[in-house]
Short mmCIF file of N, CA and C and ligand atoms in Angstrom, two decimals:
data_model
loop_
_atom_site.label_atom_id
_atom_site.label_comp_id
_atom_site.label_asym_id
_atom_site.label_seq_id
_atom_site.Cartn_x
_atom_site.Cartn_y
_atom_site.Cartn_z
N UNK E 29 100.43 118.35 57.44
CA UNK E 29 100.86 118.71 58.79
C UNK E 29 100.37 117.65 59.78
N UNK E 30 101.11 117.62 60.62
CA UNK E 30 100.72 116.34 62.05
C UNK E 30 100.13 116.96 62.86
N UNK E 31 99.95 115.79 63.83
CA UNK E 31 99.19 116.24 64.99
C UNK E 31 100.17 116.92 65.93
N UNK E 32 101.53 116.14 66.14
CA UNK E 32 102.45 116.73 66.47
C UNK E 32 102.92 118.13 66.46
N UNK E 33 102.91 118.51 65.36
CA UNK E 33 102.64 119.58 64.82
C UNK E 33 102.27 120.73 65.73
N UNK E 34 100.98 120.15 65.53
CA UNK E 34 99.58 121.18 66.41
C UNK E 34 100.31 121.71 67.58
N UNK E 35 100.46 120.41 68.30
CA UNK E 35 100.97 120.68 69.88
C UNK E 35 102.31 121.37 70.19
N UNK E 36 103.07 121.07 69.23
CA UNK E 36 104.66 122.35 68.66
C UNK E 36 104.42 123.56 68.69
N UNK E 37 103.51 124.05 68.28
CA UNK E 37 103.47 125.39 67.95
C UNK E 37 101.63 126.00 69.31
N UNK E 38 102.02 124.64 70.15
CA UNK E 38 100.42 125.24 71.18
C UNK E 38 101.43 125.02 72.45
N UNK E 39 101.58 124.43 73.10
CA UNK E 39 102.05 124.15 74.84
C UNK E 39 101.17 124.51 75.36
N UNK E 40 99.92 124.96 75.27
CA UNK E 40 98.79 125.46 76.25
C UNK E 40 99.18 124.25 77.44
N UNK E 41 98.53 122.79 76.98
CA UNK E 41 98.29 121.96 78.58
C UNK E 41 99.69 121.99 78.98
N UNK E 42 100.77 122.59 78.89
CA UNK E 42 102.10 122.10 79.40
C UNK E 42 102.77 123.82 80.38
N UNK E 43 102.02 124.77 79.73
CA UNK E 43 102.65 126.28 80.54
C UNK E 43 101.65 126.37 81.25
N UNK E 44 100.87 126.03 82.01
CA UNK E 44 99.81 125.80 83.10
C UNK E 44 98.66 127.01 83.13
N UNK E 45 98.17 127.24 81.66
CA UNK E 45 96.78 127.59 81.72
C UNK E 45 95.90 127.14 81.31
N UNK E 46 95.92 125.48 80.88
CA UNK E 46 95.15 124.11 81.19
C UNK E 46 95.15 124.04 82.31
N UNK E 47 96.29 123.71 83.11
CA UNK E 47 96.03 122.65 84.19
C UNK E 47 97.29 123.47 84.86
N UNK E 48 96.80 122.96 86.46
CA UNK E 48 97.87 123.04 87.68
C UNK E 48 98.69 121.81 87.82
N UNK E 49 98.85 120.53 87.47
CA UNK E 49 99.22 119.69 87.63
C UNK E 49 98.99 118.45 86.89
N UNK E 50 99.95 117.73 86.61
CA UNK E 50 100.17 116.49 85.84
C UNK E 50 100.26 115.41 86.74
N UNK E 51 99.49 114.46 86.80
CA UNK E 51 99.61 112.98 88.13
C UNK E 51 100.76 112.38 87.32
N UNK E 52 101.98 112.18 88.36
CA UNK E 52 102.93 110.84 87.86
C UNK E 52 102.19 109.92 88.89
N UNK E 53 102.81 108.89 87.94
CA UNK E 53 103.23 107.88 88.52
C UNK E 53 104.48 107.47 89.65
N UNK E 54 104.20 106.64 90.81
CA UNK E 54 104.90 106.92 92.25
C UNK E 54 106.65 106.81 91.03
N UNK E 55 107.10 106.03 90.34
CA UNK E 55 108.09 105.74 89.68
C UNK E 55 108.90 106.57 88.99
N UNK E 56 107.96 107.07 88.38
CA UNK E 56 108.11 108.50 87.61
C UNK E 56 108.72 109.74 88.52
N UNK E 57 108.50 109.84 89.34
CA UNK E 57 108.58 110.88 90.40
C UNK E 57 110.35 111.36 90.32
N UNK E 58 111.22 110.25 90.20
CA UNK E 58 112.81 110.42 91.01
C UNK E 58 113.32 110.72 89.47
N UNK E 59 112.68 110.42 88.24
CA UNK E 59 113.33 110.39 87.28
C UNK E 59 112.70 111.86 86.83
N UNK E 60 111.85 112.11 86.87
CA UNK E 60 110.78 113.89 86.95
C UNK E 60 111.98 114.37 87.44
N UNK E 61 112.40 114.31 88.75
CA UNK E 61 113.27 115.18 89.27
C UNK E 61 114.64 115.81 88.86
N UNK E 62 115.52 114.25 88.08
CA UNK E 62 116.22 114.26 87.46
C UNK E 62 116.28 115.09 86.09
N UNK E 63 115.28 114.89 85.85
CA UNK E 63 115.03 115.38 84.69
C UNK E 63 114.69 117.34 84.83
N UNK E 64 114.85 118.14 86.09
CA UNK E 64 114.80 119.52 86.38
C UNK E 64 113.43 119.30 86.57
N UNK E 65 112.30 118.70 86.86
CA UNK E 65 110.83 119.36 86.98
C UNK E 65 110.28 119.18 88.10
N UNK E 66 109.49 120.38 88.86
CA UNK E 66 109.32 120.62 89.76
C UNK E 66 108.34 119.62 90.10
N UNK E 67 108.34 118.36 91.47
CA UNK E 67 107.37 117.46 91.26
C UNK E 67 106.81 117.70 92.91
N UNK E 68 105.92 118.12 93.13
CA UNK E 68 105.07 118.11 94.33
C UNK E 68 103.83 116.97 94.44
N UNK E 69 103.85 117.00 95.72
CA UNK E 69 102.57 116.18 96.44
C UNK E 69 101.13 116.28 96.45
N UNK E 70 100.21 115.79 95.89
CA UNK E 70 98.48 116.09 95.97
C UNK E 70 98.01 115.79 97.12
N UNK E 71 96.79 116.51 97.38
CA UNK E 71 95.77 115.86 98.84
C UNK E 71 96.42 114.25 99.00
N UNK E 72 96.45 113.77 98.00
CA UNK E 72 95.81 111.96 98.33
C UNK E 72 97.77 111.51 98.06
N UNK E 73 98.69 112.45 98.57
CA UNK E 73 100.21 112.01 98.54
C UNK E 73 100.67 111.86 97.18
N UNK E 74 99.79 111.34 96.25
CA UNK E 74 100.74 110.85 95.01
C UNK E 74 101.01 112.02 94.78
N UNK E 75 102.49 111.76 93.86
CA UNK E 75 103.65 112.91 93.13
C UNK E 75 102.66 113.59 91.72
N UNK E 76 102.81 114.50 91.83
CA UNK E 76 102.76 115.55 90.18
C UNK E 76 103.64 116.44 89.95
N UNK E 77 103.56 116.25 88.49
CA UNK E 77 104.35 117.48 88.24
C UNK E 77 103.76 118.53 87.71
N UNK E 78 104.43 119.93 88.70
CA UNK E 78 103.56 121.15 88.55
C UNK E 78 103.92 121.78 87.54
N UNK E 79 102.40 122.51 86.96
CA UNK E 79 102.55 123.26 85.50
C UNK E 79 102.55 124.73 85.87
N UNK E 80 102.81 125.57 85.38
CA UNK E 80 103.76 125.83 84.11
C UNK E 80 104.71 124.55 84.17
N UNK E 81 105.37 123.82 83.54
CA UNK E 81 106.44 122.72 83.28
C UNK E 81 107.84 123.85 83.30
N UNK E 82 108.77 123.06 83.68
CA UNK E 82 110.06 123.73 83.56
C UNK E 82 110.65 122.90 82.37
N UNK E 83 110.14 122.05 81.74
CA UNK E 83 110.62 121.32 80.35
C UNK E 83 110.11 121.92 79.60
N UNK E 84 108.86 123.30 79.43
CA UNK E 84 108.48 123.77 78.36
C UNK E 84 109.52 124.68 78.60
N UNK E 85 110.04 124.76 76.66
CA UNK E 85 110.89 126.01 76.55
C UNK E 85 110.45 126.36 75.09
N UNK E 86 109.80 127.61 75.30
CA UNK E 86 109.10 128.47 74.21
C UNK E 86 107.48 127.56 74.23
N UNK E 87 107.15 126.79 72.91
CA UNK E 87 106.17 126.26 73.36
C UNK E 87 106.21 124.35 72.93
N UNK E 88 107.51 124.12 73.28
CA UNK E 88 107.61 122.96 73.13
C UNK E 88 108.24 121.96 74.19
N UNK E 89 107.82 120.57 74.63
CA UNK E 89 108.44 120.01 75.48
C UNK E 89 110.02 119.89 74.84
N UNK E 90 110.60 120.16 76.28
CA UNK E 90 112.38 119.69 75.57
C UNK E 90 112.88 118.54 76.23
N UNK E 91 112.02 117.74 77.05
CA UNK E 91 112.51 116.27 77.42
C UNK E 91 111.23 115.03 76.54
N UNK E 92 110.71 115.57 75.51
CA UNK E 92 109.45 114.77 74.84
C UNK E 92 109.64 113.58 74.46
N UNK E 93 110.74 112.95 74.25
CA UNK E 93 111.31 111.35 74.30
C UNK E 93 110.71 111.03 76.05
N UNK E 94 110.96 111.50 77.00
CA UNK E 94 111.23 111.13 77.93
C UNK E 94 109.93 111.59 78.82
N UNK E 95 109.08 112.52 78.55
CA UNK E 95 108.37 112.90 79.24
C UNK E 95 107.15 111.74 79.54
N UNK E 96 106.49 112.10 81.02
CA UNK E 96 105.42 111.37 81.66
C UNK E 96 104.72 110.93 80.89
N UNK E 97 104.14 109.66 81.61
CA UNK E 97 102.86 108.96 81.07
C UNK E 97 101.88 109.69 80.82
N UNK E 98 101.57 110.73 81.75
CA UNK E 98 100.05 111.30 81.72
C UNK E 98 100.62 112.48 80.76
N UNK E 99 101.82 113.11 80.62
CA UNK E 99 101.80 113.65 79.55
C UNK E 99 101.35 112.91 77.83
N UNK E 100 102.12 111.52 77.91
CA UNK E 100 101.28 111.15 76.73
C UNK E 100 100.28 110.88 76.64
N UNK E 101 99.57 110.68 77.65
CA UNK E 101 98.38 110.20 77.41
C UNK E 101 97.46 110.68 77.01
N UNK E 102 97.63 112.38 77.40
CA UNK E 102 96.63 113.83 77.51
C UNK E 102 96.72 114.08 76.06
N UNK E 103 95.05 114.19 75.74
CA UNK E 103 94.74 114.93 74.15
C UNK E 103 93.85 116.40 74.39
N UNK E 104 93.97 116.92 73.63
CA UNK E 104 92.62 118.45 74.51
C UNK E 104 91.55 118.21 73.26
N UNK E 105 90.19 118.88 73.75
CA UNK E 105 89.18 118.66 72.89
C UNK E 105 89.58 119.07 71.35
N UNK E 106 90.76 120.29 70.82
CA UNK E 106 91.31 120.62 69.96
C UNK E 106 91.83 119.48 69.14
N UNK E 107 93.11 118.96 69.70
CA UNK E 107 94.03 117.57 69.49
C UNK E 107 92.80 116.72 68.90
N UNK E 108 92.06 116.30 69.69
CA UNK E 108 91.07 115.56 69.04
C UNK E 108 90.42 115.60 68.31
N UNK E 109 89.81 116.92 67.79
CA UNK E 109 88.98 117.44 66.99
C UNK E 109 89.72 117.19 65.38
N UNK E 110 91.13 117.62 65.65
CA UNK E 110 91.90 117.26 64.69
C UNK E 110 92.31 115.88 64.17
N UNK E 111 92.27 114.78 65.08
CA UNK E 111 93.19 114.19 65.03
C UNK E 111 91.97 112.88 64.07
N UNK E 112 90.43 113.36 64.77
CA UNK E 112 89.26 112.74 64.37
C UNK E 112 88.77 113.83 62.60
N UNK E 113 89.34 114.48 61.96
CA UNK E 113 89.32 114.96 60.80
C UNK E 113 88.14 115.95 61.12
N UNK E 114 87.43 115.98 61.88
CA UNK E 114 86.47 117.20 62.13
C UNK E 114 86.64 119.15 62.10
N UNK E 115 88.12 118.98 62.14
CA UNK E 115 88.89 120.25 61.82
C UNK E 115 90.45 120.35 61.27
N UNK E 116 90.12 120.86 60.09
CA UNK E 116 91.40 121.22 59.33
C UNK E 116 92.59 121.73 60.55
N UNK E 117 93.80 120.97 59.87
CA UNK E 117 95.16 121.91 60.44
C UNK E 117 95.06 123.25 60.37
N UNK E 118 95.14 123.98 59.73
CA UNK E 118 95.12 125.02 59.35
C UNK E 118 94.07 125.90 60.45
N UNK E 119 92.71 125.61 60.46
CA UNK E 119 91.97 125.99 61.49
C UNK E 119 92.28 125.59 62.72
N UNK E 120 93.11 124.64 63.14
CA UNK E 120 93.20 124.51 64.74
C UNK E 120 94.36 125.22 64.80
N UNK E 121 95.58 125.72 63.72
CA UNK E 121 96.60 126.46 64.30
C UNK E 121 95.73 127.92 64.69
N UNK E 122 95.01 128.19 63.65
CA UNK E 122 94.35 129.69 64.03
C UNK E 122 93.83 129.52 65.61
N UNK E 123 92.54 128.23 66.18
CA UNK E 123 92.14 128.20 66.80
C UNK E 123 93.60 128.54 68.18
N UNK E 124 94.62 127.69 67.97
CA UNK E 124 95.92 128.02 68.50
C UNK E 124 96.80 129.11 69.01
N UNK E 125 96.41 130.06 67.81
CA UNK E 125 97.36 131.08 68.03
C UNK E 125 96.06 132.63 68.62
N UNK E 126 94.93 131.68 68.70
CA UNK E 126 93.44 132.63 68.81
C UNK E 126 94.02 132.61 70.66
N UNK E 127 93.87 131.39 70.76
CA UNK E 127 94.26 130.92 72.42
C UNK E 127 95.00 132.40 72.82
N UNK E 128 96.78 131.98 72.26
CA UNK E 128 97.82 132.68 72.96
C UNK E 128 97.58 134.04 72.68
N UNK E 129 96.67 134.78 71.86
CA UNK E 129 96.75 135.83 71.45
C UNK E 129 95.64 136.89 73.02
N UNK E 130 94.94 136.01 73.25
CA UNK E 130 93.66 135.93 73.88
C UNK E 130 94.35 136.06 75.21
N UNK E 131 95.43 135.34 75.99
CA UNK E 131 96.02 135.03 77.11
C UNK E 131 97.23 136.26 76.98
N UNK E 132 97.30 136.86 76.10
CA UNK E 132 98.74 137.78 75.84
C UNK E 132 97.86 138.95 76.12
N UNK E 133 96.72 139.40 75.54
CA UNK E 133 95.67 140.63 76.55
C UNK E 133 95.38 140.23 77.41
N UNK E 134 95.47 139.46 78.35
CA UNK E 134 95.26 139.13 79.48
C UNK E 134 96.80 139.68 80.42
N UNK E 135 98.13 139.31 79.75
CA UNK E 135 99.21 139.49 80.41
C UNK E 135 99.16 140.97 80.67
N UNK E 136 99.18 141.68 78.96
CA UNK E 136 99.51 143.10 79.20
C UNK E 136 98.97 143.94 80.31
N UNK E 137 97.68 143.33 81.16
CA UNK E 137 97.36 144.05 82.06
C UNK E 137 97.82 143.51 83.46
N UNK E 138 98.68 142.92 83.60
CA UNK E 138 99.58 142.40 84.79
C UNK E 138 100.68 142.98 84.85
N UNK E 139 100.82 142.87 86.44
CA UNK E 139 102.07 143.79 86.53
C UNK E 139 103.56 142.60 86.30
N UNK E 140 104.46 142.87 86.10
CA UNK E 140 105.36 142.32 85.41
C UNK E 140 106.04 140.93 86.23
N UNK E 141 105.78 139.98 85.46
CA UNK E 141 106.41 138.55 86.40
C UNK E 141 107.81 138.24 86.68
N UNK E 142 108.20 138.35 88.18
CA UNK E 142 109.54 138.45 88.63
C UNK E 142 109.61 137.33 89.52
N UNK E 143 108.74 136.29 89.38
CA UNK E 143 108.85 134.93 90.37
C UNK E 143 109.78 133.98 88.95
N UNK E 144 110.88 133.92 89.49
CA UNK E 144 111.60 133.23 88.42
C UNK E 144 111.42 131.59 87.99
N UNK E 145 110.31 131.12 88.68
CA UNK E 145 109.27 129.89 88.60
C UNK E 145 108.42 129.68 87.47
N UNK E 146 108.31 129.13 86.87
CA UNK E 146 107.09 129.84 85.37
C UNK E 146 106.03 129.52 86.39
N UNK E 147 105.35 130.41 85.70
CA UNK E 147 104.01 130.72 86.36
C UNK E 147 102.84 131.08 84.84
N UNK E 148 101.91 130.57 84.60
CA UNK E 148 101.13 130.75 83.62
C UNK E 148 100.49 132.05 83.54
N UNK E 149 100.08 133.04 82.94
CA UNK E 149 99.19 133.69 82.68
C UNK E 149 97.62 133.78 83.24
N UNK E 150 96.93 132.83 83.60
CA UNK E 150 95.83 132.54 84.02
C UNK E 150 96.14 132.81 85.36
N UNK E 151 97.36 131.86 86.16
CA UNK E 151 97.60 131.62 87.23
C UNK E 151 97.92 132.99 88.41
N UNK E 152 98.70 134.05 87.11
CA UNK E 152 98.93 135.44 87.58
C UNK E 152 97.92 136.16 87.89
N UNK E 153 97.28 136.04 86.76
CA UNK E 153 95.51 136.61 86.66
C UNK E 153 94.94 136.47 88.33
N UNK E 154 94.58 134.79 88.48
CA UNK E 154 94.46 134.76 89.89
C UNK E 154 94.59 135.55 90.86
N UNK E 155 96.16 135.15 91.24
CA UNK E 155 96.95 135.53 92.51
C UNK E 155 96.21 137.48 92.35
N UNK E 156 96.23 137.94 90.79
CA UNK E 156 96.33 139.46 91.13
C UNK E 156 94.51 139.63 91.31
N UNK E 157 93.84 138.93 90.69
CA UNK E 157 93.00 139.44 91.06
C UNK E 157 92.26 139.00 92.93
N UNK E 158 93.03 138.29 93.44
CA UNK E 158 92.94 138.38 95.08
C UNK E 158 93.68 139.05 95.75
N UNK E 159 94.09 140.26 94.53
CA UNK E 159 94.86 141.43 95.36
C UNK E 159 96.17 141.17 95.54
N UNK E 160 96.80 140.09 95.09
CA UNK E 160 97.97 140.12 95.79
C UNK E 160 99.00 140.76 95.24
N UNK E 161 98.59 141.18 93.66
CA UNK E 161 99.47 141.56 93.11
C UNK E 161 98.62 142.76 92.69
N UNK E 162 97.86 143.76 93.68
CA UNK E 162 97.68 144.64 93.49
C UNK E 162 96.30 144.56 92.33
N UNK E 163 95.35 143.65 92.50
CA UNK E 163 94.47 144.06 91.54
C UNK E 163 94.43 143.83 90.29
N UNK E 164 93.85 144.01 89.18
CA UNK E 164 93.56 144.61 87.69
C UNK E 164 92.30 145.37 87.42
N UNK E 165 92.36 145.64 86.28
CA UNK E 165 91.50 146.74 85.64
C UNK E 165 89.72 145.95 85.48
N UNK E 166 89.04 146.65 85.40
CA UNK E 166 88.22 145.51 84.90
C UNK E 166 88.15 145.08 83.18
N UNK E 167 88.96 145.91 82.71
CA UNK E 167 88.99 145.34 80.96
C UNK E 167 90.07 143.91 81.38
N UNK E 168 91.21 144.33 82.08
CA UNK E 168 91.92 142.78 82.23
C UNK E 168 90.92 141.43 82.53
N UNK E 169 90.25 142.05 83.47
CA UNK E 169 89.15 141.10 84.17
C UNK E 169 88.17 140.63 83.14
N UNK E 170 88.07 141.01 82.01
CA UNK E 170 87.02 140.87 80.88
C UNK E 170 88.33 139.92 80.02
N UNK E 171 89.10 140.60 79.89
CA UNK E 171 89.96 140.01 79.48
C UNK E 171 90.82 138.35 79.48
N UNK E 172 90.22 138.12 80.83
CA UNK E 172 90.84 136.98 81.52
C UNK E 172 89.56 136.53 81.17
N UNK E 173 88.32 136.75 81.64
CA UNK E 173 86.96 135.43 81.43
C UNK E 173 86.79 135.44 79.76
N UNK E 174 87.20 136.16 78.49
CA UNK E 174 86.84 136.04 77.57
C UNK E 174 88.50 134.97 77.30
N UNK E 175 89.71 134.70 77.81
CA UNK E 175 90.51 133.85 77.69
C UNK E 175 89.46 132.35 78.20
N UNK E 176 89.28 132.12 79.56
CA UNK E 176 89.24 131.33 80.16
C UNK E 176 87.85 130.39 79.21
N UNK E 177 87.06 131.07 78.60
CA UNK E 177 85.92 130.84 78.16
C UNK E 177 86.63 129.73 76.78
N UNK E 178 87.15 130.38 75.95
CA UNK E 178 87.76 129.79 74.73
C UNK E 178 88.51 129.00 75.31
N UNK E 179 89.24 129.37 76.09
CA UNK E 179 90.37 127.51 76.87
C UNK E 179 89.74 126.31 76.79
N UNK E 180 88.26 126.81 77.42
CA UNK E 180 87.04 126.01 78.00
C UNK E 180 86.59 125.28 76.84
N UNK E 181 85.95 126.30 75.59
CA UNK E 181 85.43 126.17 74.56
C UNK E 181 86.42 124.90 73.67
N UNK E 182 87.43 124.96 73.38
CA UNK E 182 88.44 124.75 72.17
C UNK E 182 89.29 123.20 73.38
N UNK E 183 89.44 123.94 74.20
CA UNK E 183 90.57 122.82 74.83
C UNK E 183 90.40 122.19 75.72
N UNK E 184 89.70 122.50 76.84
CA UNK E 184 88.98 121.19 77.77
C UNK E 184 88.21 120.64 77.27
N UNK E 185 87.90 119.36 77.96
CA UNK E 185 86.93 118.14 77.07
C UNK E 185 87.89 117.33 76.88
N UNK E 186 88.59 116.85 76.93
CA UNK E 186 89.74 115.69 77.09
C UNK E 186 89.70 115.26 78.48
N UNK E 187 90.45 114.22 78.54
CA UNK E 187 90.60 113.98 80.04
C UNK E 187 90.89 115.25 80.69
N UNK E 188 90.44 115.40 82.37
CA UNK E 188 91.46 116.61 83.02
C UNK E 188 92.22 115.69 83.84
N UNK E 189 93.17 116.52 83.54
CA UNK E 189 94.92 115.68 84.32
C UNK E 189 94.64 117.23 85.54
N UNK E 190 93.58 118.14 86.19
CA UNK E 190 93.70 119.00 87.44
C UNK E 190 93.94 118.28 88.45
N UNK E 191 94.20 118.58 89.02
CA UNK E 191 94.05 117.96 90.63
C UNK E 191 94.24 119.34 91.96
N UNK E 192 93.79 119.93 92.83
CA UNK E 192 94.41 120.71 93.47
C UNK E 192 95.72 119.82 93.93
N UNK E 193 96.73 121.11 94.90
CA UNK E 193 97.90 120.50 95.31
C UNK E 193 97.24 120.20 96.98
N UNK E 194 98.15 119.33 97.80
CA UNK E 194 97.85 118.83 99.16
C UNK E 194 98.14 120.06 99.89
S1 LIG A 29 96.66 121.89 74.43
FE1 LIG A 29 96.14 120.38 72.83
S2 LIG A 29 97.03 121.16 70.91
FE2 LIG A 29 97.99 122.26 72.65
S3 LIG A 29 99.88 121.09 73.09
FE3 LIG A 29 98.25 120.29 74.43
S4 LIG A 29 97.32 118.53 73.33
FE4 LIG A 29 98.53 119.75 71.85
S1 LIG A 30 107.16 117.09 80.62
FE1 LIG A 30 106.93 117.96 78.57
S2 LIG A 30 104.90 117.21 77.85
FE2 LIG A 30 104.98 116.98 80.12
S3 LIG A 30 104.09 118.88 80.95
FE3 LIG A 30 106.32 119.16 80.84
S4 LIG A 30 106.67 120.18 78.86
FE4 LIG A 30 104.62 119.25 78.80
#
């Protein structure tokens, strides 16, 4: 199995509960657009493109010939772990499907997403737990820091491509 692979069957850094944002390049920006993805402005003006991605469909990029620099460039501490033989395929798909399984008890306690924008799981979490969407339980709330912890654990440690937006 590839590394490729791995990231086929993960999209974590690409449905935006890695990251809020991907830095393009100023160039990149008109062809992002072209390409359907939503590309907004940071504090410091340069273009990104905002995650959730509208090129993820299910959990795979569908413009991946074509997609950003900083998309190729980005490995997560996982990717690497693998890619450096320190963990079997087999264990990083588990570690993989540990992720989405982890972020899917996190959903069930949200009230149902009708912003037709993708919006990540984490990101919902947020917005509801500042009330805006009415709250959660505190098992959701356990629910969300025992996600955020393993994100932390397994998949940051690579470069971070975060940036807040301007
Ligand atoms: S989070 Fe890691 S394993 Fe998942 S798609 Fe991104 S680089 Fe690949
Ligand atoms: S363009 Fe593709 S690789 Fe880049 S964030 Fe979007 S789905 Fe992921």
């Amino acid at each position: 199995m590839s590394l490729s692979e791995l990231c086929r069957r993960c999209g974590l850094c690409c449905d935006g509960n890695l990251f809020s944002h991907v830095p393009l390049e100023r160039a990149e920006a008109d062809a992002a657009r072209r390409n359907g993805l939503e590309v907004v402005a940071l504090a410091t003006g340069a273009p990104a493109l905002r995650q959730g991605c509208t090129a993820l469909k299910g959990r795979q990029c569908s413009i991946y010939l074509e997609r950003p620099e900083g998309c190729r460039r980005y490995a997560c501490r996982l990717f690497n772990a693998l890619a450096g033989g320190t963990v079997p395929f087999e264990e990083a798909l588990q570690v993989v499907e540990q992720a989405h399984a982890l972020l899917a008890a996190v959903e069930r306690g949200l009230a149902p997403d009708t912003d037709p924008r993708p919006a990540s799981v984490l990101e919902r979490a947020r917005f509801a737990a500042w009330g805006e969407e009415g709250g959660f339980s505190s098992g959701t709330s356990a629910a969300r820091e025992r996600a955020e912890a393993f994100l932390d654990q397994h998949f940051h440690g690579g470069p971070r491509r975060f940036e807040p937006p301007g």
